[in-house]
PDB file of C-alpha atoms in Angstrom:
ATOM      1  CA  MET A   1     122.354-144.690  10.655  1.00  0.00           C
ATOM      2  CA  ALA A   2     125.540-146.429   9.582  1.00  0.00           C
ATOM      3  CA  ARG A   3     128.733-144.461   9.801  1.00  0.00           C
ATOM      4  CA  ARG A   4     130.792-144.157   6.691  1.00  0.00           C
ATOM      5  CA  ARG A   5     134.407-145.049   6.955  1.00  0.00           C
ATOM      6  CA  ARG A   6     136.847-142.493   5.724  1.00  0.00           C
ATOM      7  CA  VAL A   7     139.014-143.959   3.048  1.00  0.00           C
ATOM      8  CA  ALA A   8     142.372-142.465   2.302  1.00  0.00           C
ATOM      9  CA  PRO A   9     142.789-141.329  -1.290  1.00  0.00           C
ATOM     10  CA  TYR A  10     144.620-143.717  -3.547  1.00  0.00           C
ATOM     11  CA  VAL A  11     148.242-142.734  -4.028  1.00  0.00           C
ATOM     12  CA  PRO A  12     149.997-144.775  -6.686  1.00  0.00           C
ATOM     13  CA  GLN A  13     153.345-146.058  -5.496  1.00  0.00           C
ATOM     14  CA  VAL A  14     156.307-145.160  -7.618  1.00  0.00           C
ATOM     15  CA  ASP A  15     159.466-147.256  -7.614  1.00  0.00           C
ATOM     16  CA  ASN A  16     161.651-144.509  -9.067  1.00  0.00           C
ATOM     17  CA  HIS A  17     161.649-141.085 -10.666  1.00  0.00           C
ATOM     18  CA  ASP A  18     162.734-142.141 -14.161  1.00  0.00           C
ATOM     19  CA  ALA A  19     159.771-140.413 -15.833  1.00  0.00           C
ATOM     20  CA  ALA A  20     160.501-137.138 -14.031  1.00  0.00           C
ATOM     21  CA  LEU A  21     164.123-137.342 -15.177  1.00  0.00           C
ATOM     22  CA  GLU A  22     163.060-137.848 -18.795  1.00  0.00           C
ATOM     23  CA  ASP A  23     160.621-134.908 -18.551  1.00  0.00           C
ATOM     24  CA  ALA A  24     163.374-132.688 -17.133  1.00  0.00           C
ATOM     25  CA  LEU A  25     165.883-133.661 -19.813  1.00  0.00           C
ATOM     26  CA  ALA A  26     163.306-132.999 -22.539  1.00  0.00           C
ATOM     27  CA  LYS A  27     163.127-129.418 -21.245  1.00  0.00           C
ATOM     28  CA  SER A  28     166.859-128.858 -20.839  1.00  0.00           C
ATOM     29  CA  ILE A  29     169.927-131.035 -21.111  1.00  0.00           C
ATOM     30  CA  ASN A  30     171.494-128.855 -18.403  1.00  0.00           C
ATOM     31  CA  LEU A  31     169.160-130.481 -15.871  1.00  0.00           C
ATOM     32  CA  ALA A  32     171.263-133.618 -16.199  1.00  0.00           C
ATOM     33  CA  VAL A  33     173.647-132.081 -13.644  1.00  0.00           C
ATOM     34  CA  PRO A  34     171.220-131.681 -10.729  1.00  0.00           C
ATOM     35  CA  TRP A  35     169.590-135.030 -11.486  1.00  0.00           C
ATOM     36  CA  TYR A  36     172.993-136.728 -11.421  1.00  0.00           C
ATOM     37  CA  LEU A  37     173.807-135.069  -8.099  1.00  0.00           C
ATOM     38  CA  MET A  38     170.416-135.919  -6.567  1.00  0.00           C
ATOM     39  CA  ALA A  39     170.557-139.531  -7.740  1.00  0.00           C
ATOM     40  CA  SER A  40     174.156-139.972  -6.589  1.00  0.00           C
ATOM     41  CA  TYR A  41     173.401-138.441  -3.195  1.00  0.00           C
ATOM     42  CA  GLY A  42     170.382-140.704  -2.768  1.00  0.00           C
ATOM     43  CA  TYR A  43     172.248-143.842  -3.734  1.00  0.00           C
ATOM     44  CA  TYR A  44     175.700-143.334  -2.255  1.00  0.00           C
ATOM     45  CA  ILE A  45     174.852-141.294   0.833  1.00  0.00           C
ATOM     46  CA  LYS A  46     171.269-142.249   1.747  1.00  0.00           C
ATOM     47  CA  ASP A  47     171.237-145.788   0.302  1.00  0.00           C
ATOM     48  CA  VAL A  48     168.054-145.127  -1.709  1.00  0.00           C
ATOM     49  CA  SER A  49     167.782-145.390  -5.479  1.00  0.00           C
ATOM     50  CA  ILE A  50     165.691-142.542  -6.845  1.00  0.00           C
ATOM     51  CA  LEU A  51     166.384-143.694 -10.412  1.00  0.00           C
ATOM     52  CA  SER A  52     166.537-147.161 -11.900  1.00  0.00           C
ATOM     53  CA  ASP A  53     170.037-148.445 -12.626  1.00  0.00           C
ATOM     54  CA  ALA A  54     169.337-148.178 -16.347  1.00  0.00           C
ATOM     55  CA  ALA A  55     168.216-144.540 -16.082  1.00  0.00           C
ATOM     56  CA  TYR A  56     171.259-143.643 -13.975  1.00  0.00           C
ATOM     57  CA  ASP A  57     173.568-145.331 -16.476  1.00  0.00           C
ATOM     58  CA  ARG A  58     171.933-143.422 -19.363  1.00  0.00           C
ATOM     59  CA  LEU A  59     172.312-140.192 -17.392  1.00  0.00           C
ATOM     60  CA  CYS A  60     176.041-140.835 -16.920  1.00  0.00           C
ATOM     61  CA  VAL A  61     176.477-141.558 -20.625  1.00  0.00           C
ATOM     62  CA  LEU A  62     174.549-138.408 -21.540  1.00  0.00           C
ATOM     63  CA  LEU A  63     176.698-136.273 -19.247  1.00  0.00           C
ATOM     64  CA  ARG A  64     179.899-137.865 -20.538  1.00  0.00           C
ATOM     65  CA  ASP A  65     179.011-137.639 -24.224  1.00  0.00           C
ATOM     66  CA  ARG A  66     177.570-134.115 -24.143  1.00  0.00           C
ATOM     67  CA  TRP A  67     179.805-132.637 -21.442  1.00  0.00           C
ATOM     68  CA  ASP A  68     180.918-129.651 -23.517  1.00  0.00           C
ATOM     69  CA  GLU A  69     177.313-128.667 -24.349  1.00  0.00           C
ATOM     70  CA  ILE A  70     176.087-128.766 -20.761  1.00  0.00           C
ATOM     71  CA  THR A  71     176.202-125.655 -18.611  1.00  0.00           C
ATOM     72  CA  HIS A  72     175.262-125.651 -14.952  1.00  0.00           C
ATOM     73  CA  HIS A  73     176.782-123.916 -11.941  1.00  0.00           C
ATOM     74  CA  HIS A  74     177.225-127.254 -10.121  1.00  0.00           C
ATOM     75  CA  LYS A  75     178.889-129.032 -13.045  1.00  0.00           C
ATOM     76  CA  ASP A  76     182.272-128.609 -11.347  1.00  0.00           C
ATOM     77  CA  ARG A  77     181.140-131.029  -8.609  1.00  0.00           C
ATOM     78  CA  ILE A  78     181.064-133.881 -11.104  1.00  0.00           C
ATOM     79  CA  ASP A  79     184.187-135.931 -11.746  1.00  0.00           C
ATOM     80  CA  ARG A  80     184.278-136.772 -15.444  1.00  0.00           C
ATOM     81  CA  ALA A  81     186.199-139.991 -14.774  1.00  0.00           C
ATOM     82  CA  SER A  82     183.323-141.163 -12.572  1.00  0.00           C
ATOM     83  CA  LEU A  83     180.968-140.785 -15.515  1.00  0.00           C
ATOM     84  CA  ASN A  84     182.991-143.353 -17.459  1.00  0.00           C
ATOM     85  CA  ALA A  85     182.484-145.777 -14.590  1.00  0.00           C
ATOM     86  CA  GLY A  86     178.783-144.893 -14.300  1.00  0.00           C
ATOM     87  CA  SER A  87     179.353-143.787 -10.726  1.00  0.00           C
ATOM     88  CA  GLY A  88     178.943-140.825  -8.423  1.00  0.00           C
ATOM     89  CA  PHE A  89     180.766-142.401  -5.538  1.00  0.00           C
ATOM     90  CA  GLY A  90     183.566-139.844  -5.268  1.00  0.00           C
ATOM     91  CA  LEU A  91     181.683-137.106  -3.421  1.00  0.00           C
ATOM     92  CA  ARG A  92     181.410-136.847   0.350  1.00  0.00           C
ATOM     93  CA  GLU A  93     178.066-135.749   1.772  1.00  0.00           C
ATOM     94  CA  GLU A  94     179.195-132.190   2.465  1.00  0.00           C
ATOM     95  CA  GLN A  95     180.381-131.796  -1.144  1.00  0.00           C
ATOM     96  CA  TYR A  96     176.873-132.129  -2.540  1.00  0.00           C
ATOM     97  CA  PRO A  97     175.147-128.765  -2.989  1.00  0.00           C
ATOM     98  CA  LEU A  98     172.527-128.181  -0.310  1.00  0.00           C
ATOM     99  CA  ILE A  99     169.827-127.706  -2.933  1.00  0.00           C
ATOM    100  CA  ALA A 100     170.643-131.135  -4.437  1.00  0.00           C
ATOM    101  CA  ARG A 101     170.544-132.759  -0.988  1.00  0.00           C
ATOM    102  CA  ASP A 102     167.205-131.137  -0.153  1.00  0.00           C
ATOM    103  CA  ALA A 103     165.703-132.111  -3.505  1.00  0.00           C
ATOM    104  CA  ALA A 104     166.962-135.688  -3.101  1.00  0.00           C
ATOM    105  CA  HIS A 105     165.338-135.882   0.345  1.00  0.00           C
ATOM    106  CA  SER A 106     162.066-134.720  -1.195  1.00  0.00           C
ATOM    107  CA  LEU A 107     162.280-137.345  -3.949  1.00  0.00           C
ATOM    108  CA  ILE A 108     163.121-140.054  -1.415  1.00  0.00           C
ATOM    109  CA  LYS A 109     160.126-139.040   0.709  1.00  0.00           C
ATOM    110  CA  GLN A 110     157.875-139.298  -2.340  1.00  0.00           C
ATOM    111  CA  LEU A 111     159.144-142.816  -3.007  1.00  0.00           C
ATOM    112  CA  LYS A 112     158.546-143.891   0.572  1.00  0.00           C
ATOM    113  CA  HIS A 113     155.258-142.113   1.276  1.00  0.00           C
ATOM    114  CA  GLY A 114     153.760-141.004  -2.023  1.00  0.00           C
ATOM    115  CA  ASN A 115     152.630-137.407  -2.373  1.00  0.00           C
ATOM    116  CA  GLU A 116     151.107-137.097   1.083  1.00  0.00           C
TER     117      GLU A 116
END
């Protein structure tokens, strides 16, 4: 009797989390804050892009243009001048909220390994 090989389930590879960002923003504009922090942490601290450049740029513009409408307890971590430059470079690693760092690590893991 021939043995059957076990085949790992297919896990589609994702290059970024742009779709998840759009889904989150459709639910609440306030989620722009944690997504900005997660994406900035990934890019500037961990050297991994969790969003495409275009999605990150749109996120910065959204935050800048709708700043007064957005409420989030981590909003004070964002430098409004950085939004004009389309950047999140100003924060040191320890300035990112722990929850944003942990979530960014999870998103980075998904990019590297799928949803194992």
